[in-house]
Short mmCIF file of C-alpha atoms and ligand atoms in Angstrom, two decimals:
data_model
loop_
_atom_site.label_atom_id
_atom_site.label_comp_id
_atom_site.label_asym_id
_atom_site.label_seq_id
_atom_site.Cartn_x
_atom_site.Cartn_y
_atom_site.Cartn_z
CA UNK A 153 71.29 -10.56 76.45
CA UNK A 154 74.91 -11.58 75.83
CA UNK A 155 76.75 -13.75 78.32
CA UNK A 156 79.89 -11.67 77.96
CA UNK A 157 80.28 -8.27 79.61
CA UNK A 158 81.17 -5.54 77.14
CA UNK A 159 84.53 -3.83 77.50
CA UNK A 160 85.27 -0.36 76.14
CA UNK A 161 88.85 0.90 76.14
CA UNK A 162 90.12 4.35 75.21
CA UNK A 163 93.42 4.35 73.33
CA UNK A 164 94.75 7.87 73.79
CA UNK A 165 97.79 7.13 71.58
CA UNK A 166 100.50 9.84 71.69
CA UNK A 167 98.15 12.52 73.01
CA UNK A 168 97.66 14.45 76.27
CA UNK A 169 100.16 16.06 78.61
CA UNK A 170 99.94 14.93 82.22
CA UNK A 171 97.71 17.90 83.09
CA UNK A 172 95.42 17.23 80.11
CA UNK A 173 95.28 13.52 80.94
CA UNK A 174 94.27 14.23 84.54
CA UNK A 175 91.53 16.59 83.39
CA UNK A 176 90.14 14.04 80.90
CA UNK A 177 90.29 11.19 83.43
CA UNK A 178 88.55 13.32 86.06
CA UNK A 179 85.71 14.16 83.68
CA UNK A 180 85.27 10.50 82.76
CA UNK A 181 85.41 9.49 86.41
CA UNK A 182 82.72 12.00 87.37
CA UNK A 183 80.30 10.14 85.12
CA UNK A 184 81.51 6.54 85.23
CA UNK A 185 83.13 5.95 88.64
CA UNK A 186 80.32 3.67 89.82
CA UNK A 187 79.22 2.36 86.44
CA UNK A 188 79.52 -1.43 86.46
CA UNK A 189 77.55 -2.53 83.40
CA UNK A 190 80.53 -2.25 81.04
CA UNK A 191 84.23 -2.72 81.81
CA UNK A 192 85.97 0.62 81.19
CA UNK A 193 89.70 0.95 80.51
CA UNK A 194 91.73 4.13 79.98
CA UNK A 195 95.01 3.74 78.07
CA UNK A 196 96.96 7.00 78.30
CA UNK A 197 100.56 7.33 77.10
CA UNK A 198 103.25 5.92 79.45
CA UNK A 199 104.01 9.42 80.79
CA UNK A 200 100.48 9.84 82.15
CA UNK A 201 99.86 6.32 83.53
CA UNK A 202 100.73 7.23 87.11
CA UNK A 203 98.62 10.40 87.12
CA UNK A 204 95.58 8.76 85.48
CA UNK A 205 95.98 5.74 87.78
CA UNK A 206 95.77 8.08 90.77
CA UNK A 207 92.58 9.66 89.40
CA UNK A 208 90.77 6.35 88.80
CA UNK A 209 92.08 4.58 91.90
CA UNK A 210 89.21 3.16 93.96
CA UNK A 211 86.72 3.31 91.05
CA UNK A 212 85.55 0.67 88.59
CA UNK A 213 87.62 2.28 85.83
CA UNK A 214 90.76 0.33 84.96
CA UNK A 215 94.12 1.47 83.66
CA UNK A 216 95.83 0.08 80.56
CA UNK A 217 99.08 0.72 78.70
CA UNK A 218 99.46 0.95 74.92
CA UNK A 219 102.51 -1.28 74.55
CA UNK A 220 105.25 -3.03 76.53
CA UNK A 221 108.38 -5.16 76.07
CA UNK A 222 108.24 -8.91 76.73
CA UNK A 223 111.36 -9.13 78.91
CA UNK A 224 111.28 -8.58 82.67
CA UNK A 225 114.23 -6.16 82.71
CA UNK A 226 117.57 -5.52 81.00
CA UNK A 227 119.36 -3.52 78.35
CA UNK A 228 116.37 -2.47 76.23
CA UNK A 229 116.70 1.30 76.05
CA UNK A 230 113.38 3.07 75.87
CA UNK A 231 111.29 0.00 76.70
CA UNK A 232 108.92 -0.71 79.58
CA UNK A 233 108.39 -4.14 81.16
CA UNK A 234 105.18 -5.90 82.25
CA UNK A 235 106.24 -5.62 85.90
CA UNK A 236 106.71 -1.87 85.53
CA UNK A 237 103.14 -1.59 84.26
CA UNK A 238 101.85 -3.66 87.18
CA UNK A 239 103.81 -1.33 89.45
CA UNK A 240 101.60 1.50 88.16
CA UNK A 241 98.46 -0.60 88.73
CA UNK A 242 97.81 -1.30 85.05
CA UNK A 243 95.44 -4.21 84.49
CA UNK A 244 95.44 -4.19 80.69
CA UNK A 245 97.91 -3.61 77.87
CA UNK A 246 97.16 -3.02 74.19
CA UNK A 247 99.40 -5.22 72.02
CA UNK A 248 99.99 -5.35 68.28
CA UNK A 249 98.02 -2.23 67.41
CA UNK A 250 98.15 -1.73 63.63
CA UNK A 251 100.24 1.42 64.16
CA UNK A 252 102.83 -0.66 65.99
CA UNK A 253 102.72 -3.32 63.29
CA UNK A 254 103.01 -0.69 60.53
CA UNK A 255 105.52 1.82 61.96
CA UNK A 256 107.50 -0.28 64.43
CA UNK A 257 107.72 -3.60 62.62
CA UNK A 258 105.75 -5.68 65.13
CA UNK A 259 105.00 -9.14 63.83
CA UNK A 260 102.62 -11.81 65.10
CA UNK A 261 105.63 -13.56 66.69
CA UNK A 262 106.51 -10.41 68.66
CA UNK A 263 102.89 -9.85 69.67
CA UNK A 264 102.77 -13.50 70.80
CA UNK A 265 105.83 -13.05 73.05
CA UNK A 266 104.30 -9.90 74.50
CA UNK A 267 100.91 -11.55 75.08
CA UNK A 268 102.54 -14.44 76.98
CA UNK A 269 104.65 -12.03 79.05
CA UNK A 270 101.64 -9.86 79.84
CA UNK A 271 99.56 -12.85 81.00
CA UNK A 272 102.47 -14.15 83.10
CA UNK A 273 102.44 -10.78 84.90
CA UNK A 274 98.68 -10.72 85.40
CA UNK A 275 98.06 -8.11 82.72
CA UNK A 276 95.15 -8.72 80.36
CA UNK A 277 96.35 -8.24 76.79
CA UNK A 278 94.14 -6.44 74.28
CA UNK A 279 95.49 -8.03 71.12
CA UNK A 280 94.74 -6.11 67.93
CA UNK A 281 94.19 -7.71 64.53
CA UNK A 282 92.78 -6.41 61.27
CA UNK A 283 93.24 -6.30 57.52
CA UNK A 284 94.25 -3.39 55.28
CA UNK A 285 91.97 -2.10 52.56
CA UNK A 286 94.11 -3.76 49.91
CA UNK A 287 93.90 -7.10 51.73
CA UNK A 288 90.12 -6.80 51.97
CA UNK A 289 89.67 -5.77 48.35
CA UNK A 290 91.85 -8.62 47.11
CA UNK A 291 89.73 -11.16 49.00
CA UNK A 292 92.36 -11.98 51.62
CA UNK A 293 90.62 -10.55 54.71
CA UNK A 294 89.72 -13.91 56.29
CA UNK A 295 93.17 -15.37 55.70
CA UNK A 296 94.96 -12.29 57.09
CA UNK A 297 92.81 -12.07 60.22
CA UNK A 298 92.99 -15.81 60.91
CA UNK A 299 96.79 -15.77 60.50
CA UNK A 300 97.10 -12.82 62.93
CA UNK A 301 94.83 -14.46 65.52
CA UNK A 302 96.62 -17.82 65.34
CA UNK A 303 100.09 -16.25 65.34
CA UNK A 304 99.47 -13.67 68.06
CA UNK A 305 97.74 -16.13 70.41
CA UNK A 306 99.75 -19.29 69.68
CA UNK A 307 100.48 -21.46 72.70
CA UNK A 308 98.09 -19.70 75.10
CA UNK A 309 96.24 -22.02 77.47
CA UNK A 310 92.44 -22.02 77.63
CA UNK A 311 92.60 -19.96 80.83
CA UNK A 312 94.93 -17.46 79.20
CA UNK A 313 92.73 -17.16 76.11
CA UNK A 314 89.74 -16.32 78.28
CA UNK A 315 91.76 -13.55 79.98
CA UNK A 316 92.73 -12.12 76.59
CA UNK A 317 90.70 -9.49 74.77
CA UNK A 318 90.88 -9.45 70.98
CA UNK A 319 90.32 -6.15 69.19
CA UNK A 320 89.26 -6.44 65.56
CA UNK A 321 90.38 -3.20 63.97
CA UNK A 322 90.22 -3.05 60.17
CA UNK A 323 93.19 -0.84 59.32
CA UNK A 324 91.13 1.04 56.74
CA UNK A 325 88.72 2.15 59.46
CA UNK A 326 91.25 3.44 62.00
CA UNK A 327 91.27 7.22 62.25
CA UNK A 328 89.71 7.50 58.78
CA UNK A 329 86.11 8.18 59.70
CA UNK A 330 85.19 5.02 57.72
CA UNK A 331 83.52 2.56 60.06
CA UNK A 332 82.92 -1.03 59.08
CA UNK A 333 79.19 -1.60 58.83
CA UNK A 334 77.81 -3.58 61.72
CA UNK A 335 77.31 -6.51 59.32
CA UNK A 336 80.91 -6.34 58.08
CA UNK A 337 82.22 -6.18 61.64
CA UNK A 338 79.94 -8.97 62.88
CA UNK A 339 81.11 -11.23 60.03
CA UNK A 340 84.75 -10.89 61.08
CA UNK A 341 84.00 -11.19 64.80
CA UNK A 342 82.18 -14.47 64.14
CA UNK A 343 85.13 -15.62 62.05
CA UNK A 344 87.55 -14.79 64.90
CA UNK A 345 85.36 -16.64 67.40
CA UNK A 346 85.40 -19.62 65.06
CA UNK A 347 89.21 -19.55 64.97
CA UNK A 348 89.32 -19.51 68.79
CA UNK A 349 86.96 -22.48 68.86
CA UNK A 350 89.37 -24.44 66.66
CA UNK A 351 92.39 -23.30 68.74
CA UNK A 352 90.66 -24.16 72.05
CA UNK A 353 87.01 -25.19 72.36
CA UNK A 354 83.45 -23.87 72.23
CA UNK A 355 83.42 -22.76 75.88
CA UNK A 356 86.58 -20.71 75.47
CA UNK A 357 85.34 -19.25 72.17
CA UNK A 358 82.07 -18.19 73.78
CA UNK A 359 83.93 -16.58 76.71
CA UNK A 360 86.55 -14.54 74.84
CA UNK A 361 85.64 -10.90 74.45
CA UNK A 362 86.16 -9.40 70.99
CA UNK A 363 86.11 -5.62 70.67
CA UNK A 364 85.54 -3.68 67.49
CA UNK A 365 87.75 -0.67 66.73
CA UNK A 366 87.83 1.78 63.87
CA UNK A 367 86.13 5.18 63.87
CA UNK A 368 83.64 4.21 66.58
CA UNK A 369 81.55 7.23 67.60
CA UNK A 370 78.65 7.80 69.95
CA UNK A 371 76.37 7.72 66.91
CA UNK A 372 77.38 4.26 65.65
CA UNK A 373 78.48 2.51 68.87
CA UNK A 374 75.11 1.10 69.90
CA UNK A 375 74.48 -0.63 66.59
CA UNK A 376 77.99 -2.09 66.47
CA UNK A 377 77.97 -3.24 70.11
CA UNK A 378 74.56 -4.89 69.76
CA UNK A 379 75.88 -7.40 67.23
CA UNK A 380 75.99 -10.92 68.70
CA UNK A 381 79.79 -11.33 68.55
CA UNK A 382 80.85 -7.72 69.29
CA UNK A 383 81.71 -7.18 72.95
CA UNK A 384 82.46 -3.45 73.11
CA UNK A 385 85.12 -1.38 71.45
CA UNK A 386 88.65 -0.03 71.31
CA UNK A 387 88.26 3.68 70.78
CA UNK A 388 90.87 6.10 69.42
CA UNK A 389 89.85 9.63 68.38
CA UNK A 390 86.50 9.62 70.19
CA UNK A 391 88.23 8.64 73.46
CA UNK A 392 90.07 11.97 73.62
CA UNK A 393 86.94 13.84 74.60
CA UNK A 394 85.04 12.86 77.76
CA UNK A 395 81.46 13.25 76.51
CA UNK A 396 81.91 11.14 73.39
CA UNK A 397 83.82 8.43 75.28
CA UNK A 398 81.20 8.29 78.05
CA UNK A 399 78.39 8.01 75.50
CA UNK A 400 80.22 5.18 73.73
CA UNK A 401 80.74 3.34 77.05
CA UNK A 402 77.05 3.67 77.88
CA UNK A 403 76.18 2.26 74.45
CA UNK A 404 77.78 -1.01 75.56
CA UNK A 405 74.93 -1.90 77.95
C1 LIG B 202 92.47 2.82 67.36
O1 LIG B 202 93.48 3.38 67.04
O2 LIG B 202 92.52 1.83 68.11
C2 LIG B 202 91.21 3.32 66.83
C3 LIG B 202 90.19 2.52 66.77
O3 LIG B 202 91.20 4.63 66.39
P1 LIG B 202 89.91 5.47 65.89
O4 LIG B 202 88.80 5.20 66.87
O5 LIG B 202 90.37 6.91 65.93
O6 LIG B 202 89.60 5.00 64.52
#
């Protein structure tokens, strides 16, 4: 039995109208409203946060956003602040997803600013890291992941690190149907925990939750989540359908 409680988050990306988001959240709520064995987080697009928040209000299901700006307010057209997310009762925010790093130029320094701003506003950051296929095949996986972890989490206190969730998402496994084997994933999770131990200490490293993400399905979730350093998952495609998401959540027990 692991000391850490598993956490499974659904990243809905740029999918679902408000009506579709409500329907999906209601279906998930019907099954998981009172389920306490795994922390469950729904991350709809900004436009559906209020509606999904209303559906899950009063349950054990938490709300998360997929991104935010680091400033409190100001002339940042199109951006959303940490306080605005708290206003909508978000408790989590995904930061530095590989799609944001790849298409929107997010660097470790930007992710670091966002992580600090999130924590200062009582939002738990889900900080994503992971190597590309080319980086893995050229033997640079460990270096790339360590650099992302150190850069994205630089300057966080021990208390802040414990509040932070790290999502290891090999870029080659996201949305591709190619899952890392449980052994491949476990190897990197252990490596990340080792980096946290060097950045902080053993107690912090053993407390930080590290999710796996990348083509997780109901059929492979249990094996992945049972690895000693894997504490649940960040789920993309399979989170868009209630039954598969619920089955993945229940695999985290
Ligand atoms: C993700 O984008 O965070 C993700 C893991 O996607 P998928 O589950 O579709 O691979």
